[in-house]
Each structure stands twice: as C-alpha cells, then as structure tokens.
Coordinates of C-alpha atoms and ligand atoms in Angstrom, one line a residue:
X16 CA 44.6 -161.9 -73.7
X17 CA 42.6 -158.4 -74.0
X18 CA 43.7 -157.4 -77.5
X19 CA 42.6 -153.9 -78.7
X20 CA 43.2 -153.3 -82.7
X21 CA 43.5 -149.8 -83.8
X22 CA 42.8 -149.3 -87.5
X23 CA 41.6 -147.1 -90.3
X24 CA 40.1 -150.3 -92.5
X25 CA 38.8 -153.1 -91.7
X26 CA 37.2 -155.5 -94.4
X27 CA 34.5 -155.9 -95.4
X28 CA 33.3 -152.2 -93.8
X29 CA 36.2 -150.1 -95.1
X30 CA 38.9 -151.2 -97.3
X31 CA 41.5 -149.2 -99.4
X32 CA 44.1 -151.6 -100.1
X33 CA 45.6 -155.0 -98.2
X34 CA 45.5 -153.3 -94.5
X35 CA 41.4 -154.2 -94.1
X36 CA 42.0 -157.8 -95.3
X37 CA 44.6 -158.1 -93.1
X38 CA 42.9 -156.6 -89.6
X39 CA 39.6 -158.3 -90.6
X40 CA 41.2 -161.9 -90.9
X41 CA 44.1 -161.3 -87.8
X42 CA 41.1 -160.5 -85.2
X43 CA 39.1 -163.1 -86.3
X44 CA 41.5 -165.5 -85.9
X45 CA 42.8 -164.0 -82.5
X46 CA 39.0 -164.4 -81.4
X47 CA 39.7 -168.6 -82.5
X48 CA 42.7 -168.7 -80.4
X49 CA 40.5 -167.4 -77.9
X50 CA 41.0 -164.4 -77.0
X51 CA 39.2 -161.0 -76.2
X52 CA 39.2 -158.6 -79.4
X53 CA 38.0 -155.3 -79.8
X54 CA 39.0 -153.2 -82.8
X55 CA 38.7 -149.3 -83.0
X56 CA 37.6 -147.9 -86.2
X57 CA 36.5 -144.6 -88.1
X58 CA 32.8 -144.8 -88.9
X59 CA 32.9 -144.0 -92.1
X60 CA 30.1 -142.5 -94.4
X61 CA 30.9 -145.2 -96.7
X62 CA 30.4 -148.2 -94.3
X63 CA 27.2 -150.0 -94.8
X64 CA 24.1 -151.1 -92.4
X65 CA 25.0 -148.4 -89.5
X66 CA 21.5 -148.3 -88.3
X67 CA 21.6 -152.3 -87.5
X68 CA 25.0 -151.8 -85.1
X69 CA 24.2 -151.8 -81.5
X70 CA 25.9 -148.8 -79.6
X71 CA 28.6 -149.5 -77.2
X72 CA 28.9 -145.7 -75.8
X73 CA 26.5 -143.4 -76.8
X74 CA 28.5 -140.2 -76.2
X75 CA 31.9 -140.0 -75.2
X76 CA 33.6 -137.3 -74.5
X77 CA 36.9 -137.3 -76.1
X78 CA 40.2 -135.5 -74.0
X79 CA 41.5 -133.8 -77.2
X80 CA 41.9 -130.0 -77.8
X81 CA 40.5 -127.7 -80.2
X82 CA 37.2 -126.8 -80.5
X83 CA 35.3 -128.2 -77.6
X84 CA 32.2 -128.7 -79.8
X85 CA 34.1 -131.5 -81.9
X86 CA 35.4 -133.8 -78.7
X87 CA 32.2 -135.4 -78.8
X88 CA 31.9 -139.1 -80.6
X89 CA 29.2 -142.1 -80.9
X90 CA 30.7 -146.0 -80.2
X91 CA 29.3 -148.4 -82.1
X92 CA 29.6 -152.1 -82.5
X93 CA 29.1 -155.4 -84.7
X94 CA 30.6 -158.8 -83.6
X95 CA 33.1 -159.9 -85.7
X96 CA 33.3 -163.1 -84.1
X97 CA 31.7 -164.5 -80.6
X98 CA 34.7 -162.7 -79.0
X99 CA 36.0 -160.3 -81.6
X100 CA 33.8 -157.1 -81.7
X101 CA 34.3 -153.7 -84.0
X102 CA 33.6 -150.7 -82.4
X103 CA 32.9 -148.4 -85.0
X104 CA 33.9 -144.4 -83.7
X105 CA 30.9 -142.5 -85.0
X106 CA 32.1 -138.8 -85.9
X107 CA 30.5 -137.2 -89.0
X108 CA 32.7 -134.0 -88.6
X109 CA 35.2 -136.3 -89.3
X110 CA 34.1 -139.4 -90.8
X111 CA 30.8 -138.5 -92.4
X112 CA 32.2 -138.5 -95.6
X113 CA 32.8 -141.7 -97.6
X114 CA 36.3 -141.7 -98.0
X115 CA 38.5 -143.1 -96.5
X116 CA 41.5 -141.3 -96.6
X117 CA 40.7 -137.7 -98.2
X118 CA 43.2 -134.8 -98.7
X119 CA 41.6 -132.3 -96.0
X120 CA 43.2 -129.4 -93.5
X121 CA 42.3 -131.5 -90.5
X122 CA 43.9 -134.7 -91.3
X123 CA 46.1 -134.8 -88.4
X124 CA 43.4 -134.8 -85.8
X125 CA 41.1 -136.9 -87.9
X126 CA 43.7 -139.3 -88.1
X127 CA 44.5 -138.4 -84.3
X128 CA 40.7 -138.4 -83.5
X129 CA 39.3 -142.4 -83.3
X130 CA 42.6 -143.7 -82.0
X131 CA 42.2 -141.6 -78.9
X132 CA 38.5 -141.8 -78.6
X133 CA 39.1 -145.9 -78.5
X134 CA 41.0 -145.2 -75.8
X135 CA 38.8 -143.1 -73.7
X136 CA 36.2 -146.2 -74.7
X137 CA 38.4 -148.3 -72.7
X138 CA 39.0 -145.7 -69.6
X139 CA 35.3 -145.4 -69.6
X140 CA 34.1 -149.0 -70.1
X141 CA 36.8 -150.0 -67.6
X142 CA 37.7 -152.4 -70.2
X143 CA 41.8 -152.5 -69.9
X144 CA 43.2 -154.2 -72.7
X145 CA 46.7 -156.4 -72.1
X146 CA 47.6 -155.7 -75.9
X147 CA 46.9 -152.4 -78.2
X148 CA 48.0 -153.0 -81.7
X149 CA 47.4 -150.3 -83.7
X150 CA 48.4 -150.5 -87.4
X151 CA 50.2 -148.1 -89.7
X152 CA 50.4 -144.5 -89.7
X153 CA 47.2 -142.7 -88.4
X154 CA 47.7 -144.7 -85.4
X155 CA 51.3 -143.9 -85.0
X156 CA 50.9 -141.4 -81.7
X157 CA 48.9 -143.6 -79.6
X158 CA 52.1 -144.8 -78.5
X159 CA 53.7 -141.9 -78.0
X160 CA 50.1 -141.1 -76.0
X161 CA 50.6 -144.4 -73.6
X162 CA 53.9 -143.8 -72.9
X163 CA 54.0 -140.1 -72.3
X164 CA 50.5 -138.2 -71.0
X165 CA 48.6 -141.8 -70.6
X166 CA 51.2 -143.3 -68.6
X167 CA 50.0 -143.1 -64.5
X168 CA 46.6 -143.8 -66.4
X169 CA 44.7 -147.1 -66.1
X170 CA 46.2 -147.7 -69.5
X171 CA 49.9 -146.8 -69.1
X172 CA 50.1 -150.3 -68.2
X173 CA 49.6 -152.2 -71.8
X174 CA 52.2 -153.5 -74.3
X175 CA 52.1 -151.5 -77.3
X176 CA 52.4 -153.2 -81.0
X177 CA 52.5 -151.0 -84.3
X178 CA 52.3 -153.2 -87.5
X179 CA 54.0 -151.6 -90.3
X180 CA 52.2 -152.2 -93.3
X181 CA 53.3 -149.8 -95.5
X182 CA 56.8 -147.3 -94.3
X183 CA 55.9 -144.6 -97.5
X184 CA 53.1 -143.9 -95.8
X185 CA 54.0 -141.5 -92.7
X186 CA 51.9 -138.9 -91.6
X187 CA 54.2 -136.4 -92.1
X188 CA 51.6 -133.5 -90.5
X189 CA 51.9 -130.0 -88.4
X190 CA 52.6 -129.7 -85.1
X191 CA 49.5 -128.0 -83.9
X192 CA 49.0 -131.9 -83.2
X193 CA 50.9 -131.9 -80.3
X194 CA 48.5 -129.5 -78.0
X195 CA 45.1 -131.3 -79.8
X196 CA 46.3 -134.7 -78.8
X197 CA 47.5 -133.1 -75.2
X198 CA 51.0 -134.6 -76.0
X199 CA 53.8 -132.5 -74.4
X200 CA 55.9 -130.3 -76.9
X201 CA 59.6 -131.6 -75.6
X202 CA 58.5 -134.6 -78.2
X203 CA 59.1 -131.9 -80.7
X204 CA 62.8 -133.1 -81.4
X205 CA 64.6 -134.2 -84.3
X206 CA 65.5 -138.1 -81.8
X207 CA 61.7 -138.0 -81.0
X208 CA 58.3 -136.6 -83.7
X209 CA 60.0 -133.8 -85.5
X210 CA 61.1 -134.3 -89.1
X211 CA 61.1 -131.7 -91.7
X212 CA 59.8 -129.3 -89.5
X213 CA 56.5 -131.2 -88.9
X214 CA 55.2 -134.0 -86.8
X215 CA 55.7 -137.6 -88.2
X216 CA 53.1 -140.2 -86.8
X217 CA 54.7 -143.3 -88.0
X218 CA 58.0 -142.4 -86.4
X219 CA 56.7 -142.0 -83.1
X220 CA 54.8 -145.3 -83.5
X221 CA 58.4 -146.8 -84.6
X222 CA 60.1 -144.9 -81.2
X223 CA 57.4 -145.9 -78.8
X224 CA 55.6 -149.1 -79.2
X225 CA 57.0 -152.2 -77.2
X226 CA 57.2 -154.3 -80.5
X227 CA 57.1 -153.6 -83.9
X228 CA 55.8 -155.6 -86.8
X229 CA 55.8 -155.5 -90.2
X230 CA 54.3 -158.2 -92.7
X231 CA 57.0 -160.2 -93.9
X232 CA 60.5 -161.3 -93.1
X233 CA 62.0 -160.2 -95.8
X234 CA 60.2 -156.4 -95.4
X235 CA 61.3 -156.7 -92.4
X236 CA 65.2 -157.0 -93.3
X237 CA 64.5 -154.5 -96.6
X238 CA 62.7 -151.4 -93.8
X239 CA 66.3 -151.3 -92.7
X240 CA 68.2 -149.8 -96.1
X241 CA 67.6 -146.7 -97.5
X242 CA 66.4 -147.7 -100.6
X243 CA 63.0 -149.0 -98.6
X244 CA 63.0 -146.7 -95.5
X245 CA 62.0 -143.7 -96.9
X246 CA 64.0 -142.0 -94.5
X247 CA 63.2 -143.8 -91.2
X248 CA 65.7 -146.8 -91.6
X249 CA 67.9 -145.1 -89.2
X250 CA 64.7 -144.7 -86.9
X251 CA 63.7 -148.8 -87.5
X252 CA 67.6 -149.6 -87.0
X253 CA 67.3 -148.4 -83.4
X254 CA 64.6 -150.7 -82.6
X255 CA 66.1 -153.7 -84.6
X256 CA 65.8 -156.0 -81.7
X257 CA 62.1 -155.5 -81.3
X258 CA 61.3 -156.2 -84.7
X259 CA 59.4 -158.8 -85.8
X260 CA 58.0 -160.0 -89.6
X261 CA 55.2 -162.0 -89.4
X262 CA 53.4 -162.8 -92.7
X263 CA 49.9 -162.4 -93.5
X264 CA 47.3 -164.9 -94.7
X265 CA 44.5 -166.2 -96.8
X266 CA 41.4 -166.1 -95.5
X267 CA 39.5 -168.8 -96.5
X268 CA 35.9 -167.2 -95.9
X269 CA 36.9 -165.2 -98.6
X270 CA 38.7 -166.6 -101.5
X271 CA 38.0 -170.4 -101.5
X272 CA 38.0 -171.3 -105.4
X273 CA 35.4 -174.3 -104.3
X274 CA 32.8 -171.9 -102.6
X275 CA 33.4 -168.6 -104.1
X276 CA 30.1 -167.4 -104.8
X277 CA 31.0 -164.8 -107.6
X278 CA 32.8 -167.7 -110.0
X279 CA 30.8 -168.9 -112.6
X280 CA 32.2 -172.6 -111.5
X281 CA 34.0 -173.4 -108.7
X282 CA 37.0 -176.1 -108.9
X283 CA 39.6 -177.5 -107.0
X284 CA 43.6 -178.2 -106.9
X285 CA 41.9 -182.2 -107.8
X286 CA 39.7 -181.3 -110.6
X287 CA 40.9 -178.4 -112.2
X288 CA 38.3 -178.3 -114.9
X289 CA 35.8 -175.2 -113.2
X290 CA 38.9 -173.1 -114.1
X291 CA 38.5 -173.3 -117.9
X292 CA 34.9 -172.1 -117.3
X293 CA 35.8 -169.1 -115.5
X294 CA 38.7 -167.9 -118.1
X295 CA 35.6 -168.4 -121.0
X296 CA 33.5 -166.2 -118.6
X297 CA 36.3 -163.7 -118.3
X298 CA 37.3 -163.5 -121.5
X299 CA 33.6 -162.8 -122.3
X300 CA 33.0 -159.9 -119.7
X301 CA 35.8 -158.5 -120.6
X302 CA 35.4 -159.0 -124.8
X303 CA 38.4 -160.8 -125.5
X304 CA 38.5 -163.2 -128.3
X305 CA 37.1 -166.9 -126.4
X306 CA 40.6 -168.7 -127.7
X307 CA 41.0 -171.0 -124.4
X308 CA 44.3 -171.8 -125.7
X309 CA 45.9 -168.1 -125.3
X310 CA 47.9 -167.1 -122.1
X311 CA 45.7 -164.9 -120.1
X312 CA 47.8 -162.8 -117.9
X313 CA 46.2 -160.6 -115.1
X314 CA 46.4 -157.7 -112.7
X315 CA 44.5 -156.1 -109.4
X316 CA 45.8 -153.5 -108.2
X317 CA 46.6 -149.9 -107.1
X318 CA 48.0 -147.8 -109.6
X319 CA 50.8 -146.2 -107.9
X320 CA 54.7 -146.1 -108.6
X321 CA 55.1 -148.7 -105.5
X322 CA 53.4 -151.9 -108.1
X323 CA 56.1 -151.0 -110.8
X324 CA 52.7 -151.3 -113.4
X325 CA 54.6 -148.5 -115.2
X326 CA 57.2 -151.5 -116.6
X327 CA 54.6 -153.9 -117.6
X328 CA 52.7 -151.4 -120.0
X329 CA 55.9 -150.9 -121.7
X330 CA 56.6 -154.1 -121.5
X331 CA 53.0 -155.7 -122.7
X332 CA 52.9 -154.5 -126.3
X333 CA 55.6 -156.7 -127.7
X334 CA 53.7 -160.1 -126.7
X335 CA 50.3 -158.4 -127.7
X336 CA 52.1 -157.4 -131.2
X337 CA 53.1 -160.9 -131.7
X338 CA 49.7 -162.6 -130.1
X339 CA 51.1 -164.2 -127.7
X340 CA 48.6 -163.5 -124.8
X341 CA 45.4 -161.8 -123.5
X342 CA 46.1 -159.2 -120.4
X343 CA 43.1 -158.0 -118.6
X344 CA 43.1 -155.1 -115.5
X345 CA 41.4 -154.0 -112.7
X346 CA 42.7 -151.1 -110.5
X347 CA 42.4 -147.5 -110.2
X348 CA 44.8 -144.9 -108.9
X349 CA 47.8 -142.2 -110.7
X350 CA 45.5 -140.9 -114.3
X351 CA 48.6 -141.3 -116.6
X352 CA 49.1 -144.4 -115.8
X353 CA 44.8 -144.9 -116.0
X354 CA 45.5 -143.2 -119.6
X355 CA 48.5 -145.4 -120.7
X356 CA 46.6 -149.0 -119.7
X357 CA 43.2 -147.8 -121.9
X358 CA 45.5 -146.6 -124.9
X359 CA 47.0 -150.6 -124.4
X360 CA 43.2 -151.8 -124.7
X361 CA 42.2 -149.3 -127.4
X362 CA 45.4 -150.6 -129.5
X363 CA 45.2 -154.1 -128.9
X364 CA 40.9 -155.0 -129.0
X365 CA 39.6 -158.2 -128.4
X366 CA 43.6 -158.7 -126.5
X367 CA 43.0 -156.7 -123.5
X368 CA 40.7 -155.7 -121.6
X369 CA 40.8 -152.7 -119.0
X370 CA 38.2 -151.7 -115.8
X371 CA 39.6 -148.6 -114.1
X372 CA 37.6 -148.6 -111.0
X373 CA 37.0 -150.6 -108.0
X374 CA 35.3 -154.0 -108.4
X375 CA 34.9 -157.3 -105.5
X376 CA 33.3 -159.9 -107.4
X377 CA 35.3 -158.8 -110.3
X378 CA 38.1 -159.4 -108.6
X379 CA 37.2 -162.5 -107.8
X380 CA 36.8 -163.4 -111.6
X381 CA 40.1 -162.3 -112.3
X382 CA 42.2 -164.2 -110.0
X383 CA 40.0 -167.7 -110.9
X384 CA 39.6 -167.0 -114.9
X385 CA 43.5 -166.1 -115.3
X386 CA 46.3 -168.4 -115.9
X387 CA 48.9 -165.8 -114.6
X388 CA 49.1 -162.7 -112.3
X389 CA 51.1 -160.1 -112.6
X390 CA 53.0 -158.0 -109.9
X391 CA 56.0 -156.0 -111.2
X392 CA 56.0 -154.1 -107.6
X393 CA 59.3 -152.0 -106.9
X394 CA 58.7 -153.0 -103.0
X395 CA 55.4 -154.7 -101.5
X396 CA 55.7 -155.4 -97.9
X397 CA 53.5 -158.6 -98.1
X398 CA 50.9 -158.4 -101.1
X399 CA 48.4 -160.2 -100.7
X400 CA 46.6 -161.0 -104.5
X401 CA 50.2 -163.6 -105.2
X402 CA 48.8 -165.6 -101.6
X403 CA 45.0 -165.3 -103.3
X404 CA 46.3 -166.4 -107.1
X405 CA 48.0 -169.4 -106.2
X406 CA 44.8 -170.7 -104.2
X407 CA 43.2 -170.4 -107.5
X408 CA 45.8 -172.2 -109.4
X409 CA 46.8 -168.7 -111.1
X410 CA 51.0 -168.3 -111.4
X411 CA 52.2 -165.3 -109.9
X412 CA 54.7 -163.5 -112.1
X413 CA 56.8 -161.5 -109.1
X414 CA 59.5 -159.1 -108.2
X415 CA 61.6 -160.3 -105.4
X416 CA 61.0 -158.0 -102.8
X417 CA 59.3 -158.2 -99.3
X418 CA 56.3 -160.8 -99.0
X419 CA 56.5 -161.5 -102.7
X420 CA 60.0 -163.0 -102.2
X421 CA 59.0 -164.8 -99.2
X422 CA 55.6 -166.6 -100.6
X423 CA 56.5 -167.3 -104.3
X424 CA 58.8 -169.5 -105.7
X425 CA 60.5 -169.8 -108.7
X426 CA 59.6 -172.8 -111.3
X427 CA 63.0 -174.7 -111.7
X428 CA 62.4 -176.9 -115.2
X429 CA 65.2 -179.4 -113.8
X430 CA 63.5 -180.6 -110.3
X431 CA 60.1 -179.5 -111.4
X432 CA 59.3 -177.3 -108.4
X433 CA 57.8 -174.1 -107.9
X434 CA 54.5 -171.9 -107.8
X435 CA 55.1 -169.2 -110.3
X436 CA 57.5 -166.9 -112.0
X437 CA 60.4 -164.5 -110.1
X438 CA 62.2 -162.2 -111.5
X439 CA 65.0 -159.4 -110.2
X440 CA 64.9 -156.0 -111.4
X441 CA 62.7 -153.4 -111.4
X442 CA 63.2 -152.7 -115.5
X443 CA 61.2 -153.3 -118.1
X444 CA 63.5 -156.0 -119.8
X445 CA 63.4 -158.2 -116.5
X446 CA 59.9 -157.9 -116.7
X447 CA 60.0 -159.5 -120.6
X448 CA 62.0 -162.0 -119.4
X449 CA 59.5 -163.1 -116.3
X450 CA 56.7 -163.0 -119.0
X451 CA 59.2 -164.9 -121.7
X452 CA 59.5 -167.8 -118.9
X453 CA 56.0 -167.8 -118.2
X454 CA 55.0 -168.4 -121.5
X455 CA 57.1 -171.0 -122.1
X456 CA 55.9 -172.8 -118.6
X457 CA 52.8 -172.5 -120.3
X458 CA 53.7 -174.1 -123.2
X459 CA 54.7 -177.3 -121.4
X460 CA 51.1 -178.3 -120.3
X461 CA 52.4 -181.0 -117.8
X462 CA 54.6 -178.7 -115.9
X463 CA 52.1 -175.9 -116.1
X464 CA 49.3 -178.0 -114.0
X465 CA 51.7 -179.5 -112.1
X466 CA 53.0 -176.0 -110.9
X467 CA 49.2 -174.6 -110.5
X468 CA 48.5 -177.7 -108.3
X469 CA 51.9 -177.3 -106.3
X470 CA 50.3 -173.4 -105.9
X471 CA 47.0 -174.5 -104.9
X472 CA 48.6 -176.5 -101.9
X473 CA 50.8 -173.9 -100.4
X474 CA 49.3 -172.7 -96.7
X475 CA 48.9 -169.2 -96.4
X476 CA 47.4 -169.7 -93.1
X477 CA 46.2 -166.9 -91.1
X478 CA 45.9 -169.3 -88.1
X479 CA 49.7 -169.5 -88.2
X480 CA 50.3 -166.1 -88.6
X481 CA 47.7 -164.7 -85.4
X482 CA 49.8 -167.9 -83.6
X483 CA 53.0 -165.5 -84.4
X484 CA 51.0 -161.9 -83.3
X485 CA 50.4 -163.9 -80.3
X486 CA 54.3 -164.9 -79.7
X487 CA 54.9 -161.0 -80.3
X488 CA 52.7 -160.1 -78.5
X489 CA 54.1 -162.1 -75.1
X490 CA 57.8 -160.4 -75.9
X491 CA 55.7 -156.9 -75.7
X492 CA 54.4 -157.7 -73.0
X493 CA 57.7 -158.5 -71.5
X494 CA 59.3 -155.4 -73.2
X495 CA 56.6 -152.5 -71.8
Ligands
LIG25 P1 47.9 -153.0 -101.2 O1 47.3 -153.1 -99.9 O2 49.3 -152.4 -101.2 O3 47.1 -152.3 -102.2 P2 47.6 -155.9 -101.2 O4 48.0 -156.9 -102.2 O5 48.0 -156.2 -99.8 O6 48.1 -154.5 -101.8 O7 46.1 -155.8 -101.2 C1 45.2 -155.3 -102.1 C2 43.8 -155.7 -101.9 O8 42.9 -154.8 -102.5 C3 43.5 -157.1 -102.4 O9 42.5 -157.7 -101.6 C4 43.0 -156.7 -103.8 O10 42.2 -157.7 -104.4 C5 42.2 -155.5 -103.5 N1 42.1 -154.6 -104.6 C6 43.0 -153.7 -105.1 N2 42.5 -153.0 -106.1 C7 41.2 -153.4 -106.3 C8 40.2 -153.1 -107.2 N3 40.4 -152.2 -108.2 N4 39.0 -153.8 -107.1 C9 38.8 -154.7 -106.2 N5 39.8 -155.1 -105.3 C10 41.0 -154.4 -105.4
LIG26 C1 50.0 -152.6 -97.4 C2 51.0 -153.2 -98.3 C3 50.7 -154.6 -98.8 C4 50.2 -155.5 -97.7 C5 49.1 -154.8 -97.0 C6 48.5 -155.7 -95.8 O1 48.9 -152.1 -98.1 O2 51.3 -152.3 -99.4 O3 51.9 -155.2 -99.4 O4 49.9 -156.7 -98.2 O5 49.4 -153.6 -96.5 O6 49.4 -155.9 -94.9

C-alpha cells in the first residue's frame, strides 16, 4: 500500500509527548512490512540538520485562502526508512518558530496549513496515496477536505484513518477556518464542525474518516462515556462500528536496556546486575543518599491534570517521612504543580530529587536506574513510559485506565504472576495503597526479580501493532 501519515510530531525531529514516538516507530515499521510511506510534517524551527534534507518540492503553491502571500510552502525530505520518507512542510510564517504547539491568533490555519500542503504534494507529485492517516487534532479537517471540496479530485478516492491519541485535545477554533481551508460553510452545523459556536477539528476528523483509531482497547471502550469523551462521546458513539484500538509499541532502536547508549551499564532480563549500576549512577546525578537498598520510585512525565501527579505529591510525604523510599522526577508542564514537586525535594534532601525541564538521556537513566515507575494518570489512552519501564525491569505502579489497564498486570502473591502494581481510583489513598503494595513486593526479593524478569519479557511489539494499522487499514479501504 501507498500510506501517507499526517502529523504534527514525529520523533526524533519534533516530539511533545507520546504522539512522535508513536508515528516515528508505526511508519518505520509500515516501511518493514513493505510498504510505501510518506509522512507530512511541520518544519519546525526547532527540528535539527535542515540544511542536510534533500527537497521534494521546492515551492508549492498551497489552495488555501487568506493572504495570497502566505500559500506558498518548501517540501522537504529525509528517509526514514528505504521506503518510509518524511517530508518536512517548510513554512517559517508558520513554523519558523521552535515550538511546537504555541498559543498564537493563527492556530487554526497553522494547524490547517501542512495538512493541506501534503496534500497538494501529492496532487502535484502525482503520487496518490491508497491510505491517509492523519493523527489527532490538527489534522482533524483533512477528512472533512477529502470527502467534501477534494472529493472529484485525484484524491477523493483514498480511505481516510484518524488515530485518536488524545480526545481533550480538540481544536476547538473559529470558523473563519472554513473559507481559508475552501471547506463549504453548510459544514457549519451542530451534526457536522460546529460546537460552541466555533469549529471543532477533531470532530470532523471523528464524522469523516473511513476508520477511526485510538491507542488501546480499553481507550477505545472508555472514548465512549462521558467521563472520557470530553463531550464527543455521543460523536464517537455514532461511529462505533468503525472503531478500532490498536496498541502502541516499543521501539527497540530506542529503549533496548542492552544497547542504550546513555546507561552507564547495560543489562539484561538474564543478568540483571547492570541495573544496580545504573540506580548508584542515578542516585548520584540526582544527590540522593547511594543506599542501594532503598526503594527508588520514579516519574517522566507531563505535568498536567490528565497524569493524576497532583495525588502522588500528596501522597509521597508519608513514605519519605518514614524513609521508606527515594522518588526522583523529570517533567515539566502546569507551575503549581512545578512548585509543589521542588517544595517535596527542598523538604525531603538527599530523598528526592526533582529536574523540571525536558531531558532524553535523562530519561533514559530514570527508567534503567529505578526499581519502580509511577503513573497515577486519571485517563492515559496508551502511555507509553509503563511499555518502556518494564523493558528495563522497572515495575510500573498504574491506574487502570486505557493502555495502562491493558499492558500492566497486577502482582498476585498466591500464583506469583504479574509485571507491576494496579490500583483503582483516582484518590490519593488508592495511590498509598499502590505504593504500600509495591513496597512490600520489594521487600520479598525473590518475587520482586521474579516480577522484573516476567516485565522484561512482555512484547510490546510495534511489528504487531503496524500488522493491526494494516488490518484497519483494508476495512477503510472497504469502508470509503
Ligand atoms: P504523553 O504523550 O501523554 O505525554 P506518553 O507516555 O505516551 O505520554 O509519552 C510520553 C513520552 O514523552 C515518553 O517517551 C517520555 O519518555 C517522554 N517525556 C515526557 N516528558 C519528558 C521529559 N521531561 N523529558 C524527556 N522525555 C519526556
Ligand atoms: C497521547 C496520549 C498517550 C499516548 C500517546 C501516543 O499523547 O496521552 O497516552 O501514549 O498519545 O499514542
């Protein structure tokens, strides 16, 4: 198959969260099935080595409205794989900057902007794709686009695929979108783009796309309620029968605890004994007392009200009190919550240490030198750090929601089975209680290694999961 990915990260060039793992590692591993991938993405000012990429187009002229002077854009490209390429939309109006997502007036038709313009790519390379995927919001009208004012085009003929990474994250945006994007404005209708008086991207994505995907099966079952569908469950509802959940993966060019290159040993699920030397090392970068015997719980992560890390610092000082364990940090994101984790390290030195920023070999560290992980999240459509700790032998301590649920599972101390810790409620006391039974796991040194090395051998394979995009992909196919 064709496959075009539309995207607004892709790893390692742009990443914000999970979303640029996951498009990075899904068109590689398209490209090993053997097929033909292209994936459209924002240049941005951040994205390294731009003067090395080759150029695919070298200017196209975009059909969108507004000032005429803007339409114009640069394609780039850099293989990704002998038949996976990224073509990089070059717009520094747009893009120039080195954020990714910044709060600006034109962030509809930025967002509107490189979706289109990899379309026009395709209308003027007179490469037709069988497949466009695009993936989460900012792609949400290029849908809408193929099945409305694209549809006699060359292009009106290809299956559609949104992948729903994240449903709080929706575009809601003005209308003046409509005319820029050359949409027509009957789509402004409460059953079609309106809500709330402006134009919402991911529910068009949701309306018109052949097939929908989210990352997990049980994300997929959790989009339909209210308490997860931020308002669109009724929309998702509708298109029940087209929806699939496909989990992601692990990509093993990345986080391989025998060849990570950032660790200061490397170890296996066989000989565990690398591991101690990477906790020392942590516990050293980050000042905590070296006491190899101490728990040493972990967290990477986003700081916003979707990873629940609002419950564990209320619920950390009680085992730091009592010296029960070491908790160290990494993340960035909501500035109370920034405040509240360094007033946890101020009171409790040599215990915990904090790094509010953004940090890849660190992270790295983290998820080799810690015995457990920690991800209190109040919903997490796949999550992707429980997949990478339990390739590095490093329990996950979970909430049971979306890919969480569905990858960890819970140590039973009478058959001896299980790869971590899960727990209920989003509350701080269920959160004590998860960190009550992982500390006594720990305590039991047999079960504890025998629970990292059941971890370690868990398949998070991304080979299965492109195998399922591919299967979804066939029903669109079908579907358009
Ligand atoms: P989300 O996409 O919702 O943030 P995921 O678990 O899917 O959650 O993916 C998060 C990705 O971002 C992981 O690869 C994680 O290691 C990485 N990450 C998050 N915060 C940081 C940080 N501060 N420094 C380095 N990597 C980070
Ligand atoms: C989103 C979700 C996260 C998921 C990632 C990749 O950022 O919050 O759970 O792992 O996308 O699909």
């Amino acid at each position: 198959m064709k496959i075009l990915h539309i995207t607004p990260e892709i790893a390692p060039w742009s990443k914000a969260g999970g979303l640029g793992d996951a498009t990075s590692a899904l068109a590689k591993n398209l490209a090993a099935l053997g097929h033909e991938v292209r994936v459209a993405t924002p240049l941005y000012g951040s994205v390294p080595g731009r003067e090395q990429m080759g150029t695919v187009l070298d200017s196209l002229k975009v059909d969108v409205g507004g000032d005429p002077a803007k339409a114009a854009c640069r394609v780039r490209s850099v293989d990704l794989a002998p038949t996976a390429q990224v073509w990089f939309i070059e717009h520094d109006d747009y893009y120039g900057a080195r954020e990714i997502y910044p709060a600006r007036e034109d962030t509809a038709e930025r967002a509107a902007f490189f979706g289109r313009a990899a379309l026009d790519a395709c209308l003027q390379l007179g490469w037709i794709p069988d497949v466009i995927h695009c993936h989460d919001w900012t792609t949400g009208l290029i849908p809408v686009l193929l099945n409305t004012t694209l549809k006699s085009s060359p292009l009106g003929r290809c299956a559609t695929v949104l992948s729903i990474h994240n449903l709080q994250h929706q575009g809601l945006l003005s209308r003046r979108i409509l005319p820029f994007l050359r949409l027509p404005e009957w789509l402004f209708k409460p059953e079609e783009l309106e809500c709330l008086g402006g134009v919402n991207f991911l529910k068009g994505g949701i309306r018109h796309a052949n097939r929908i995907i989210t990352v997990s099966a049980t994300y997929a079952q959790e989009i339909l309620t209210p308490a997860f569908g931020f308002g669109l469950q009724d929309v998702v509802l509708r298109r029940q029968a087209h929806l699939d959940g496909i989990l992601n993966g692990v990509d093993l060019d990345e986080w391989d605890a025998q060849k990570d290159k950032h660790l200061a040993k490397n170890f296996s699920a066989q000989d565990l004994a690398g591991k101690r030397a990477c906790k020392l090392d942590l516990q050293k970068q980050f000042k905590l007392t070296d006491d190899s015997q101490a728990p040493l719980v972990g967290v990477i992560s986003r700081l916003w009200d979707q990873k629940g890390l609002d419950l564990a610092v209320q619920a950390l000082p009680k085992f730091l009190r009592a010296g029960r364990l070491q908790f160290v940090l990494l993340g960035s994101g909501d500035s109370w919550l920034e405040q509240e984790f360094r007033r946890l390290a101020d009171n409790f030195p040599g215990r915990v240490g904090i790094r509010i920023g953004y940090d890849q070999a660190l992270s790295h560290r983290i998820e080799a030198g810690c015995d457990f992980f920690l991800m209190p999240s109040r919903f997490e459509p796949c999550g992707l750090n429980q997949m990478y700790s339990m390739a590095y032998g490093t329990l996950p301590i979970v909430r049971a929601t979306g890919g969480l649920a569905d990858t960890v599972q819970h140590w039973n101390s009478t058959t001896h089975q299980g790869t971590g810790i899960v727990f209920q409620h989003a509350d701080v006391g269920a959160v004590e209680w998860a960190i009550e039974q992982a500390l006594a796991l720990y305590a039991r040194p047999a079960d504890f290694v025998s629970a990292q090395k059941q971890a370690m051998r868990e398949e998070f394979s991304w080979r299965k999961s492109a195998q399922a995009h591919v299967a979804s992909y066939e029903k669109a196919l079908e579907q358009r």
